[in-house]
Tab-separated table of C-alpha atoms in Angstrom:
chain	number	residue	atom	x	y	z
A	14	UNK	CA	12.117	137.974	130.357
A	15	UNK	CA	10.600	136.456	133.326
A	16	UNK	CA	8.788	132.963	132.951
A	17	UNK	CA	6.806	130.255	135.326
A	18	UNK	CA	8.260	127.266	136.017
A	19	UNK	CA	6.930	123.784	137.200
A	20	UNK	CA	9.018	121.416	138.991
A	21	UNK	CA	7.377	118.152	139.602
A	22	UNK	CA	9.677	115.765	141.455
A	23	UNK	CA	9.979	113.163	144.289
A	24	UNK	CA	10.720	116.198	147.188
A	25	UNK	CA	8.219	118.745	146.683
A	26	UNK	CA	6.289	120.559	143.930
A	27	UNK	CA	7.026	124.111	143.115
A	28	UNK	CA	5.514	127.372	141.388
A	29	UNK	CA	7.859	129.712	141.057
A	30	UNK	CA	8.554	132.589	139.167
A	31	UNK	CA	12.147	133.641	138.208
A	32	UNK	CA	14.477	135.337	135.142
A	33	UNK	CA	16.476	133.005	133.469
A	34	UNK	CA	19.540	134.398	135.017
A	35	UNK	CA	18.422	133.278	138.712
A	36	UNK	CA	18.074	130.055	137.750
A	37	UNK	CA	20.875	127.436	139.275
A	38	UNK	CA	22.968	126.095	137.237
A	39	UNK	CA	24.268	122.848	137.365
A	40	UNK	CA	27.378	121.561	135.423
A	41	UNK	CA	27.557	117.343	135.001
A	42	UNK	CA	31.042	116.397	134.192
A	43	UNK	CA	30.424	112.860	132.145
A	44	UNK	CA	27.957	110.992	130.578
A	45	UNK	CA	28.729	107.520	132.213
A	46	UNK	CA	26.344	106.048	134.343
A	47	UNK	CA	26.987	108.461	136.886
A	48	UNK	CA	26.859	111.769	134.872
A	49	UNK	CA	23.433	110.645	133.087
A	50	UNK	CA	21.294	109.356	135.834
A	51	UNK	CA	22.590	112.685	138.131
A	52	UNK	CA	20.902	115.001	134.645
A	53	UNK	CA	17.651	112.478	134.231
A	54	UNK	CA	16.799	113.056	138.216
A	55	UNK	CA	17.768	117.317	137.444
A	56	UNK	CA	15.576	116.642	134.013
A	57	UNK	CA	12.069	118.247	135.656
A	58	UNK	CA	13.704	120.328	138.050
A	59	UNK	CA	13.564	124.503	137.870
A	60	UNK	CA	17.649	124.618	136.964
A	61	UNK	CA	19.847	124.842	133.856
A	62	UNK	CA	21.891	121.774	133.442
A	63	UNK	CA	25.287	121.137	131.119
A	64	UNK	CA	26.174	117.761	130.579
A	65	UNK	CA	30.103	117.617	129.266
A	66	UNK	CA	31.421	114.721	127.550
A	67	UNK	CA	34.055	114.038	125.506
A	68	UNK	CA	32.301	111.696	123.663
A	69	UNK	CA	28.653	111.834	122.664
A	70	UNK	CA	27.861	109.047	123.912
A	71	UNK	CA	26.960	107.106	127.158
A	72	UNK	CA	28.434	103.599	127.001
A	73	UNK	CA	27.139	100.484	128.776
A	74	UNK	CA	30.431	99.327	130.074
A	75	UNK	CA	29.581	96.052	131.597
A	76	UNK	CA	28.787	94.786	128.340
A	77	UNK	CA	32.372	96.671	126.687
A	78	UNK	CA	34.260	92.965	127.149
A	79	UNK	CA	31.298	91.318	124.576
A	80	UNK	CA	32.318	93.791	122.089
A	81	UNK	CA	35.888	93.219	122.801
A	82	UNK	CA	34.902	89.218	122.294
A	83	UNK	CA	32.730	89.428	118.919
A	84	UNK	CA	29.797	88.856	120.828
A	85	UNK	CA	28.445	92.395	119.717
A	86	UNK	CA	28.795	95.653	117.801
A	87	UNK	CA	29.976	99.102	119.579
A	88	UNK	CA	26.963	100.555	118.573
A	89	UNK	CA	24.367	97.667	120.439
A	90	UNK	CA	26.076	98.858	123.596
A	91	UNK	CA	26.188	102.788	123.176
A	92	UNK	CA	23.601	105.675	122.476
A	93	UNK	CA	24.088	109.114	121.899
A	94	UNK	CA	23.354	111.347	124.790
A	95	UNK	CA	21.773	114.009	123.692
A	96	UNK	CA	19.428	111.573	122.271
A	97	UNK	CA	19.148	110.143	125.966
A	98	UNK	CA	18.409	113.445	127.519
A	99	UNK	CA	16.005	114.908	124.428
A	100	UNK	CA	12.840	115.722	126.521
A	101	UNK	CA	14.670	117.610	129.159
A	102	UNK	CA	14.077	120.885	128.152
A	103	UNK	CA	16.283	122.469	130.677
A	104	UNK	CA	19.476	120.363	129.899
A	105	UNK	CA	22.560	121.137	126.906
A	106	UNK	CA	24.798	118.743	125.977
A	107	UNK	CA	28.128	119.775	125.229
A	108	UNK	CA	31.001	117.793	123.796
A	109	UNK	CA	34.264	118.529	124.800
A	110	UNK	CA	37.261	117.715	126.940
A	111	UNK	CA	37.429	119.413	130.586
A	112	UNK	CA	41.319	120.221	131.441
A	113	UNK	CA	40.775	121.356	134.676
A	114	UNK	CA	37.800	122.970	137.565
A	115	UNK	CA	38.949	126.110	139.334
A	116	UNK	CA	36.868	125.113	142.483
A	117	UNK	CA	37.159	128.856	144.160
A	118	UNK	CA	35.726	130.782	141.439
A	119	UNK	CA	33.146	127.978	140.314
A	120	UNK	CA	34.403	127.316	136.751
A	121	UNK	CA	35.447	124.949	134.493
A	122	UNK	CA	37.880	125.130	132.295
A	123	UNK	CA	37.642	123.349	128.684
A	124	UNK	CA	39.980	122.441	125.811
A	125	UNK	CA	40.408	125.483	124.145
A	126	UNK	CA	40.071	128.027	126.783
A	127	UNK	CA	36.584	127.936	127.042
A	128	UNK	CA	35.021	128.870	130.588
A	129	UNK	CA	31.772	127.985	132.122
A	130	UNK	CA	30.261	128.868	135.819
A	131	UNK	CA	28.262	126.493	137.644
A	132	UNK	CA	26.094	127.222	141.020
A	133	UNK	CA	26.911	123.645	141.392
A	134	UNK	CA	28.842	120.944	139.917
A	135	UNK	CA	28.435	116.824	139.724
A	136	UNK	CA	31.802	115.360	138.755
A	137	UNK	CA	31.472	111.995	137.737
A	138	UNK	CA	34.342	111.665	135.133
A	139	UNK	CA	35.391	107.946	136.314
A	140	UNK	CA	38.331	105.882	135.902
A	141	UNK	CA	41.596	104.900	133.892
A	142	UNK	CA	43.282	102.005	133.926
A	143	UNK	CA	46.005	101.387	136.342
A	144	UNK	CA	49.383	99.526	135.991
A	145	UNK	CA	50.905	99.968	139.323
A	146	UNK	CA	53.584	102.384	138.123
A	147	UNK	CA	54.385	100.443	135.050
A	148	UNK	CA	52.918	102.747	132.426
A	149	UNK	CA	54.842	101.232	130.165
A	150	UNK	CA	52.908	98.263	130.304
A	151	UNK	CA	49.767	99.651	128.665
A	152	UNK	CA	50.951	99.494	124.510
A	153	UNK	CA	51.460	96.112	125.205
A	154	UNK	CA	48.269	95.301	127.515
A	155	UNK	CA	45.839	97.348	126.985
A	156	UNK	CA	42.398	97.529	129.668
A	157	UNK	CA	39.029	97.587	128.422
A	158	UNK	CA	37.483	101.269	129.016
A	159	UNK	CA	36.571	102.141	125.834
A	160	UNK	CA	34.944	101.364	122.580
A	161	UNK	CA	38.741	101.988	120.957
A	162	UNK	CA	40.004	99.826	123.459
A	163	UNK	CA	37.429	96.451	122.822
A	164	UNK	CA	37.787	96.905	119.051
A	165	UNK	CA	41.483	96.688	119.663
A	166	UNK	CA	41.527	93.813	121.666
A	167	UNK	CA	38.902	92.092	119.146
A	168	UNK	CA	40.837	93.441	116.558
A	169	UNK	CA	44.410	91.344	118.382
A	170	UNK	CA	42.331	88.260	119.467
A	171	UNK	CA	41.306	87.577	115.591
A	172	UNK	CA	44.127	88.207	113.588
A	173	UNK	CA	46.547	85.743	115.669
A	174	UNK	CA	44.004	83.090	114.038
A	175	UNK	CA	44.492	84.321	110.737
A	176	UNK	CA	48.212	84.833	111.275
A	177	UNK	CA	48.929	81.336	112.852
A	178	UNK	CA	46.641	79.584	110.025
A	179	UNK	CA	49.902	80.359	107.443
A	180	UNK	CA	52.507	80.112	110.093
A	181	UNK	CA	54.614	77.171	109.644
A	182	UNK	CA	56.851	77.115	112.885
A	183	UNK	CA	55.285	75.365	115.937
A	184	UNK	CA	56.965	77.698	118.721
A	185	UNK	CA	55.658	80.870	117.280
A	186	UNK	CA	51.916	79.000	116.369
A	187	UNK	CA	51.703	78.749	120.052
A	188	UNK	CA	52.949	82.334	120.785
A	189	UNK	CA	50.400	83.648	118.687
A	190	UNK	CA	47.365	81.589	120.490
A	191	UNK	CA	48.718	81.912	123.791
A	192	UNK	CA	46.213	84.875	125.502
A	193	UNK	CA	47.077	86.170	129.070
A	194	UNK	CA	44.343	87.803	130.873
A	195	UNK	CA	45.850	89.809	133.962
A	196	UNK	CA	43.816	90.345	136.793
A	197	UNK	CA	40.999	88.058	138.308
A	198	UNK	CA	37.768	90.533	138.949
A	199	UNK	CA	34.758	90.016	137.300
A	200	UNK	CA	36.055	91.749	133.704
A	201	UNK	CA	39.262	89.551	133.567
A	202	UNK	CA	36.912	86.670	134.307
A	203	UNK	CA	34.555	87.062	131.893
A	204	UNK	CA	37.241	87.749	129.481
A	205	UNK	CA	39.060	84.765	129.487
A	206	UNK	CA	35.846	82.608	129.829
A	207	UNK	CA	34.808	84.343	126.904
A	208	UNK	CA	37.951	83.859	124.639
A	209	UNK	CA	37.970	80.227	125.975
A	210	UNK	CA	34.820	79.996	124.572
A	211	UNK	CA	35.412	81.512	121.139
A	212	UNK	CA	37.968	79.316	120.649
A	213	UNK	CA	36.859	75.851	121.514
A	214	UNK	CA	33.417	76.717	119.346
A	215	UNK	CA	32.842	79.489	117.432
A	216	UNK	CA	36.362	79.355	115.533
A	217	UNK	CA	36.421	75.521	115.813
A	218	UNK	CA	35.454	74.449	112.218
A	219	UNK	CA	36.396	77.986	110.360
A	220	UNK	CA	40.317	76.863	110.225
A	221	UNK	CA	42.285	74.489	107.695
A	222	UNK	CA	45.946	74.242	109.136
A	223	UNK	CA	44.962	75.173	112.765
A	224	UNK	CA	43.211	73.612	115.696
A	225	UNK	CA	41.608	76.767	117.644
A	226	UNK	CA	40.187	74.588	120.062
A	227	UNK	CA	44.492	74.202	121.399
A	228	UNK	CA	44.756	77.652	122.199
A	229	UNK	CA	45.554	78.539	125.367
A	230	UNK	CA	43.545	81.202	127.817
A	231	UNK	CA	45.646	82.353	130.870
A	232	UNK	CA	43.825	84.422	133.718
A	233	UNK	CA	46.513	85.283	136.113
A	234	UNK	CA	45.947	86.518	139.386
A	235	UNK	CA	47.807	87.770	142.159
A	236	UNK	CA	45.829	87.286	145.262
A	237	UNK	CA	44.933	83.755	146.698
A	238	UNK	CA	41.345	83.808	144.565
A	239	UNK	CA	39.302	84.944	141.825
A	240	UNK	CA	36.414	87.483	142.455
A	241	UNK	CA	37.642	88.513	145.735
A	242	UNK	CA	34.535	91.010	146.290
A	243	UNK	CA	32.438	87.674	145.754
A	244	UNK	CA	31.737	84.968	148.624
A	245	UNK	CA	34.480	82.280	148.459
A	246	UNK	CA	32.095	79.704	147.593
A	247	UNK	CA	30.992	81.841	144.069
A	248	UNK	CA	35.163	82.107	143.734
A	249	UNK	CA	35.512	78.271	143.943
A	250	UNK	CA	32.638	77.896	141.276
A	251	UNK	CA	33.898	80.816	139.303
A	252	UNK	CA	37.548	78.930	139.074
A	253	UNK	CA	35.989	75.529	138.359
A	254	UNK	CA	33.771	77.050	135.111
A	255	UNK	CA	36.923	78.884	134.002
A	256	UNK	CA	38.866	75.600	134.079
A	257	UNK	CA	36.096	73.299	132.646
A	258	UNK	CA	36.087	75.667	129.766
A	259	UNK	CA	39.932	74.965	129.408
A	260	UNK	CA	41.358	78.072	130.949
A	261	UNK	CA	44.384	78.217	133.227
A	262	UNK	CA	43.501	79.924	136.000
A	263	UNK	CA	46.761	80.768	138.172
A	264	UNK	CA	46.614	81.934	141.355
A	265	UNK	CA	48.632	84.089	143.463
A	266	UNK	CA	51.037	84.549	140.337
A	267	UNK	CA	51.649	88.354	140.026
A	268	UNK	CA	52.866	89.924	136.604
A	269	UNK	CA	56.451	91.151	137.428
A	270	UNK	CA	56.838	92.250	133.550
A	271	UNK	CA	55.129	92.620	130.458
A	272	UNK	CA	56.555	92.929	126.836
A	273	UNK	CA	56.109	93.289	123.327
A	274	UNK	CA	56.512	89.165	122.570
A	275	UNK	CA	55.944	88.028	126.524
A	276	UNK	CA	54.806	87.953	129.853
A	277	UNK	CA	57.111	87.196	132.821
A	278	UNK	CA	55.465	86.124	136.396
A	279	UNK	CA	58.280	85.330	138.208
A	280	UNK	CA	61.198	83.603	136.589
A	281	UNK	CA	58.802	82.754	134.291
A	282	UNK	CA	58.471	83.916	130.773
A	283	UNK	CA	55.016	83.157	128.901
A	284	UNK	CA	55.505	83.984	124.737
A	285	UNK	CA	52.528	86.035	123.891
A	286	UNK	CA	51.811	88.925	122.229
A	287	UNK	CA	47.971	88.932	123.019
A	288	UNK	CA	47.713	90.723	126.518
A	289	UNK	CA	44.913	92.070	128.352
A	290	UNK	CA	44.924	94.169	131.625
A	291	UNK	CA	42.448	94.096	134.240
A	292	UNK	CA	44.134	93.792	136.839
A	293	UNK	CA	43.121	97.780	137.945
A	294	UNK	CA	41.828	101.132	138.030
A	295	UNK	CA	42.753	104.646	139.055
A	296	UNK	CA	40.491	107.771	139.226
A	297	UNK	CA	39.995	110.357	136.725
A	298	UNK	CA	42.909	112.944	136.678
A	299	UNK	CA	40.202	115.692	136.684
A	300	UNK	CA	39.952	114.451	140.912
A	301	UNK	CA	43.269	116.172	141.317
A	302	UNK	CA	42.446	119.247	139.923
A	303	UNK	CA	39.832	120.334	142.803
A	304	UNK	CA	43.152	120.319	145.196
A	305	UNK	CA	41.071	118.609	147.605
A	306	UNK	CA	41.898	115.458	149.575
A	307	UNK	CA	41.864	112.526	147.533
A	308	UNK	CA	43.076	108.281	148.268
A	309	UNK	CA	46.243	106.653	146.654
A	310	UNK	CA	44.460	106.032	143.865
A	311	UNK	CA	43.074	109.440	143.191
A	312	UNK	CA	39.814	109.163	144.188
A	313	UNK	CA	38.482	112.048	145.746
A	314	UNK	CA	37.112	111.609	149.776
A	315	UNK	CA	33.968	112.709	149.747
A	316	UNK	CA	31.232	113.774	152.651
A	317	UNK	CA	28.548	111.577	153.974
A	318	UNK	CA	26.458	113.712	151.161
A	319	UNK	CA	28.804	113.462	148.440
A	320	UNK	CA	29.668	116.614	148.392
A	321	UNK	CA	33.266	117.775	148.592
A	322	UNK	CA	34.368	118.580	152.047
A	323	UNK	CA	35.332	121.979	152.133
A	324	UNK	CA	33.215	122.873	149.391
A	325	UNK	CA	29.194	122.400	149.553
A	326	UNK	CA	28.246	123.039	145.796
A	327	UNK	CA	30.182	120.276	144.419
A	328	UNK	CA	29.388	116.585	144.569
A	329	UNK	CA	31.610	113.791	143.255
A	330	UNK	CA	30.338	110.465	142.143
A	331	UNK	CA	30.891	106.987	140.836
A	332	UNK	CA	34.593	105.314	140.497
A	333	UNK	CA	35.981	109.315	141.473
A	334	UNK	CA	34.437	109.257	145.243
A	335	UNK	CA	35.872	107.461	147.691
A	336	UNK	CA	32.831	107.076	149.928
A	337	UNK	CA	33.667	105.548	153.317
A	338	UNK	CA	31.045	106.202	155.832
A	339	UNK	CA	28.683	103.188	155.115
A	340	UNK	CA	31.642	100.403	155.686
A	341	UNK	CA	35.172	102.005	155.945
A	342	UNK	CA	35.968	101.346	153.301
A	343	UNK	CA	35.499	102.859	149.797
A	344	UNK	CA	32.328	101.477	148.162
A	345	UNK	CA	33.549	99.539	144.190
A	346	UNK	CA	33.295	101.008	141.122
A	347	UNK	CA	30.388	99.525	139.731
A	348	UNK	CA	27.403	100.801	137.865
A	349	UNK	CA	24.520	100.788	140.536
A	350	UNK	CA	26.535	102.410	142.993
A	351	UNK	CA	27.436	105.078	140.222
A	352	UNK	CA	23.587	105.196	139.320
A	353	UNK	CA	22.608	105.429	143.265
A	354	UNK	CA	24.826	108.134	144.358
A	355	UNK	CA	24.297	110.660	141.206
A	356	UNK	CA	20.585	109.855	142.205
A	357	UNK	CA	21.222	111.096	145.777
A	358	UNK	CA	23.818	114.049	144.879
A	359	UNK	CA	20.961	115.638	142.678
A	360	UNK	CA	18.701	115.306	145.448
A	361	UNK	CA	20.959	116.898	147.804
A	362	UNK	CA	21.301	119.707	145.604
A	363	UNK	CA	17.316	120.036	144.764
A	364	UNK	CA	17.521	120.149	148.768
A	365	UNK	CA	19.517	122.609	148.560
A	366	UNK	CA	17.926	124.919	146.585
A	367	UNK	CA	14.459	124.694	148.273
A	368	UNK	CA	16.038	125.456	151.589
A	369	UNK	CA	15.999	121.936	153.036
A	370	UNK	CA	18.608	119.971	155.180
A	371	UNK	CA	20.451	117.652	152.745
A	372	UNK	CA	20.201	113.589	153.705
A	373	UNK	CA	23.421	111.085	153.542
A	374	UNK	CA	23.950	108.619	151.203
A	375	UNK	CA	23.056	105.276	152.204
A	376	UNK	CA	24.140	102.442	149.041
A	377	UNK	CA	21.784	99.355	148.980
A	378	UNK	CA	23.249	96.653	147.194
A	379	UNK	CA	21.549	94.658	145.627
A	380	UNK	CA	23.917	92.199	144.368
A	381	UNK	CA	26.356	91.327	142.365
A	382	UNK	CA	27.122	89.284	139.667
A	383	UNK	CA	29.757	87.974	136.794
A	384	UNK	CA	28.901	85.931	133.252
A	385	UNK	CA	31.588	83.286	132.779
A	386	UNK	CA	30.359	81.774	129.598
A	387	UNK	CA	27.442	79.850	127.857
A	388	UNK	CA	24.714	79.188	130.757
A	389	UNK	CA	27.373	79.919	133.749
A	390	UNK	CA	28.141	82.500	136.462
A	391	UNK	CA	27.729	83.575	139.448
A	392	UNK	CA	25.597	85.925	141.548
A	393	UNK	CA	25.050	87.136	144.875
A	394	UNK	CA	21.579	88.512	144.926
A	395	UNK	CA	19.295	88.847	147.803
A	396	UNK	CA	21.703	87.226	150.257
A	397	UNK	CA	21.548	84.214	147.850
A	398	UNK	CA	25.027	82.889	146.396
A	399	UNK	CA	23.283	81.516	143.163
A	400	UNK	CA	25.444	79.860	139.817
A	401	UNK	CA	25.249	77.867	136.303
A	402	UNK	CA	22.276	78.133	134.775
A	403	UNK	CA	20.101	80.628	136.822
A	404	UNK	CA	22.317	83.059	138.218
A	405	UNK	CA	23.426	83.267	134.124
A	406	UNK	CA	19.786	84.240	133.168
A	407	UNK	CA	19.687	86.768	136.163
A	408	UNK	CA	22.602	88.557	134.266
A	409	UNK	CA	20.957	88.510	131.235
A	410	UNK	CA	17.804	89.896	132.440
A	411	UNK	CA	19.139	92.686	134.625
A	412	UNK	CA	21.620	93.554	131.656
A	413	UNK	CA	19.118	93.712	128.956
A	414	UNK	CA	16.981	95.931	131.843
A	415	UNK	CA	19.748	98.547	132.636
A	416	UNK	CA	20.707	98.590	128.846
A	417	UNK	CA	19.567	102.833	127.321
A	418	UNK	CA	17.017	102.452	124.643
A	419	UNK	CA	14.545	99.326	123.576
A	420	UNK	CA	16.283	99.346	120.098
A	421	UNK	CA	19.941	98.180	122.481
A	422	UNK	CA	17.887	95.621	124.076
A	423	UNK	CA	15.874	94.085	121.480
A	424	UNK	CA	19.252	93.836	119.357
A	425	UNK	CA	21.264	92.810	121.821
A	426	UNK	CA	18.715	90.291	122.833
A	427	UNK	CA	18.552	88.824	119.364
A	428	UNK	CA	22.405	88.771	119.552
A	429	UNK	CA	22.599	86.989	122.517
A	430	UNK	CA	19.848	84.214	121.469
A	431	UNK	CA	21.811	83.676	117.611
A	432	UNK	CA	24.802	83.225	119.815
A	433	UNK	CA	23.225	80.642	122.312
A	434	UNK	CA	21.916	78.344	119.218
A	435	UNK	CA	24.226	78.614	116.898
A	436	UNK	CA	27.471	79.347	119.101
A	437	UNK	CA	28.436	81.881	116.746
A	438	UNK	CA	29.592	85.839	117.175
A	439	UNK	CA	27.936	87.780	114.818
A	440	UNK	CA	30.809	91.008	114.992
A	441	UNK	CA	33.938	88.866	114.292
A	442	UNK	CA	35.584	91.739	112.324
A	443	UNK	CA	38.734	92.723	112.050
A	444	UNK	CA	39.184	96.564	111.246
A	445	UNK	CA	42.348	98.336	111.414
A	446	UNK	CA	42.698	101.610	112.794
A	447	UNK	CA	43.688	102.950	109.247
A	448	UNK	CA	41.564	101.125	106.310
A	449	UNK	CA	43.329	103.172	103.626
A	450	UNK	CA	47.214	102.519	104.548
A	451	UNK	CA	45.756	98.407	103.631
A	452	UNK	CA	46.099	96.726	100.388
A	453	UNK	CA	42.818	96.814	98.182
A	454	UNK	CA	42.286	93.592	96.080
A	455	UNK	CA	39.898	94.273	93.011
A	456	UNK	CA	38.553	91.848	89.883
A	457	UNK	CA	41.395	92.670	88.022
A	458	UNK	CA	44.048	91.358	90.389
């Protein structure tokens, strides 16, 4: 049954008519930044797009480490996506897990044996953790990627305050609030400002037999300064809020090994069982499976356009493109360029489909930025290096702005004021993976 289309978009307008089996169809692998702003920019257009996600829903992962920190609730940061994409008619959502993409005969493959066929494709699956080879490192330090992952680290960071507060030996008090942050970037800085921060004021008064304010934040890093993306002068300022909030910032001091009870940089062994790795990030396995050319990290080397070299209809974005024709060198995994190039890949293939030459993708950046605690960080936004005070309410504005949904924003708005005048975390829970395996306590016991 034939039917008339109207595609009203930023390229051109177009009346059309055409049987539902001649329309394109466009597969988006991921509902990340990436995935969701490449399916709002194909929401008007005359195709069939299928957004696949494991999950169902699109999480705002600059904000993940606040969760991780009691600062907020998984759901103040997270929205469901097919709630995100309800008014575009010509869009499914589909959850479940893609195994691998058979890039000759245009299909995915799905847990389960389930196939689908694409005219096109936008991967945008991002990134995993990376431990440099030492796999083995992760059940003891685990990254920040997921909801899972912050609620475990929340989860870690709490209960060594409840378990030091009735532990009687000094040595293993101080094992238990000893917290090692590995890597430097802007998560493993915000991080340990943020647990600095907990403990000096939001714990300080809750305690009886402990002083939370003595616990001690480690951010270890291996090169010769924090925030290396950042201008030196914003990695100077960065180092001197970390350390006025009482962390120990140590430079050029690279993790050599990482156990259950410790972490050894060196010759040096540091008792702790409350690790956290951000130290770095490899690409989604689902790169490899095109059996295209991809970096040692597995990101996959894209065209000026995105698209895959070698093959036209498919377009890889965010932290799974290695995109080095604006600067030689790959441009970081962060959210706007994520959000610029699944912008641009949809236009390419809207291009594409009209008949038009398709344009390269040019990334404007407009700045960067990382929170270090109350009223500090630092920014570099419109060629300004900016810190303290103002360059923290920048982040809070453009976080609140690039937040899905006005109910996220207004909460986590309200969140973020209780916090700043009472210096209190409104989500310190503690919630085992397993409720029902813990003892119940009742009236009668």
């Amino acid at each position: 049954m034939e039917g008339t289309l109207l595609f009203q978009g930023p390229f051109f307008a177009l009346r059309t008519r055409m049987s539902a089996e001649n329309i394109p169809h466009i597969i988006v692998i991921g509902g990340g930044f990436g995935g969701l702003y490449a399916a709002r920019a194909l929401g008007k257009a005359p195709v069939r797009v299928t957004v696949i996600d494991r999950r169902n829903y699109h999480l705002f992962q600059p904000l993940l480490y606040q969760v991780a920190t009691a600062a907020l609730s998984p759901a103040d940061i997270a929205a469901p996506i097919r709630h995100i994409l309800r008014k575009h008619r010509n869009t499914d959502v589909l959850l479940a897990e893609v195994h691998r993409i058979d890039v000759q005969k245009r299909e995915v493959h799905l847990a389960g044996g389930r196939l689908l066929g694409y005219d096109y494709l936008i991967l945008a699956s991002g990134a995993v953790d990376q431990y440099f080879g030492h796999d083995d490192w992760a059940q003891y330090a685990p990254g920040l990627k997921t909801i899972a992952d912050s609620t475990n680290i929340r989860r870690k960071f709490l209960s060594a305050f409840e378990e030091a507060e009735h532990t009687p030996d000094d040595e293993a008090c101080r094992s238990l609030l000893t917290f090692v942050v590995v890597g430097g970037g802007p998560t493993g800085v915000e991080m340990a400002g943020a647990f600095a921060e907990i403990s000096r004021h939001s714990l300080s008064r809750d305690f009886r037999h402990i002083d939370p304010s003595t616990a001690r934040v480690i951010l270890m890093e291996g090169g010769p300064r924090l925030l290396t993306a950042y201008p030196e002068e914003l990695s100077v300022k960065a180092r001197q809020a970390l350390e006025n909030l009482g962390v120990e910032v140590r430079l050029n001091s690279a993790v050599t090994r990482i156990e259950a009870h410790a972490v050894y940089a060196g010759d040096e062994r540091i008792p702790t069982s409350n690790v956290v790795w951000a130290a770095g990030v490899a690409a989604s396995p689902l790169g490899r499976s095109l059996g295209v050319e991809t970096d040692r990290t597995g990101r996959v080397e894209v065209a000026p356009d995105l698209s895959v070299p070698g093959y036209p209809e498919v377009f890889v974005v965010g932290d799974l493109a290695s995109f080095k024709h604006q600067t030689g060198a790959p441009l970081p995994g962060v959210a706007p360029v994520a959000m610029q190039e699944a912008k641009a890949a949809a236009a390419n293939i809207l291009r594409t489909i009209e008949g038009e030459p398709r344009e390269p993708f040019h990334y404007r950046d407009k700045g960067s930025m990382a929170t270090i605690g109350r009223a500090s960080a630092v920014a570099r936004l419109a060629g300004m290096n900016l810190s303290g005070l103002i360059a923290w309410l920048a982040w809070l504005f453009i976080h609140i702005l690039f937040l899905i949904g006005f109910r996220n924003r207004l909460i986590v708005l309200i969140q973020w004021a209780w916090s700043y005048l009472t210096w209190q975390r409104s989500a310190r829970l503690i919630v085992v993976e397993d409720e029902s395996r813990e003892p119940a306590t009742s009236p009668r016991e």
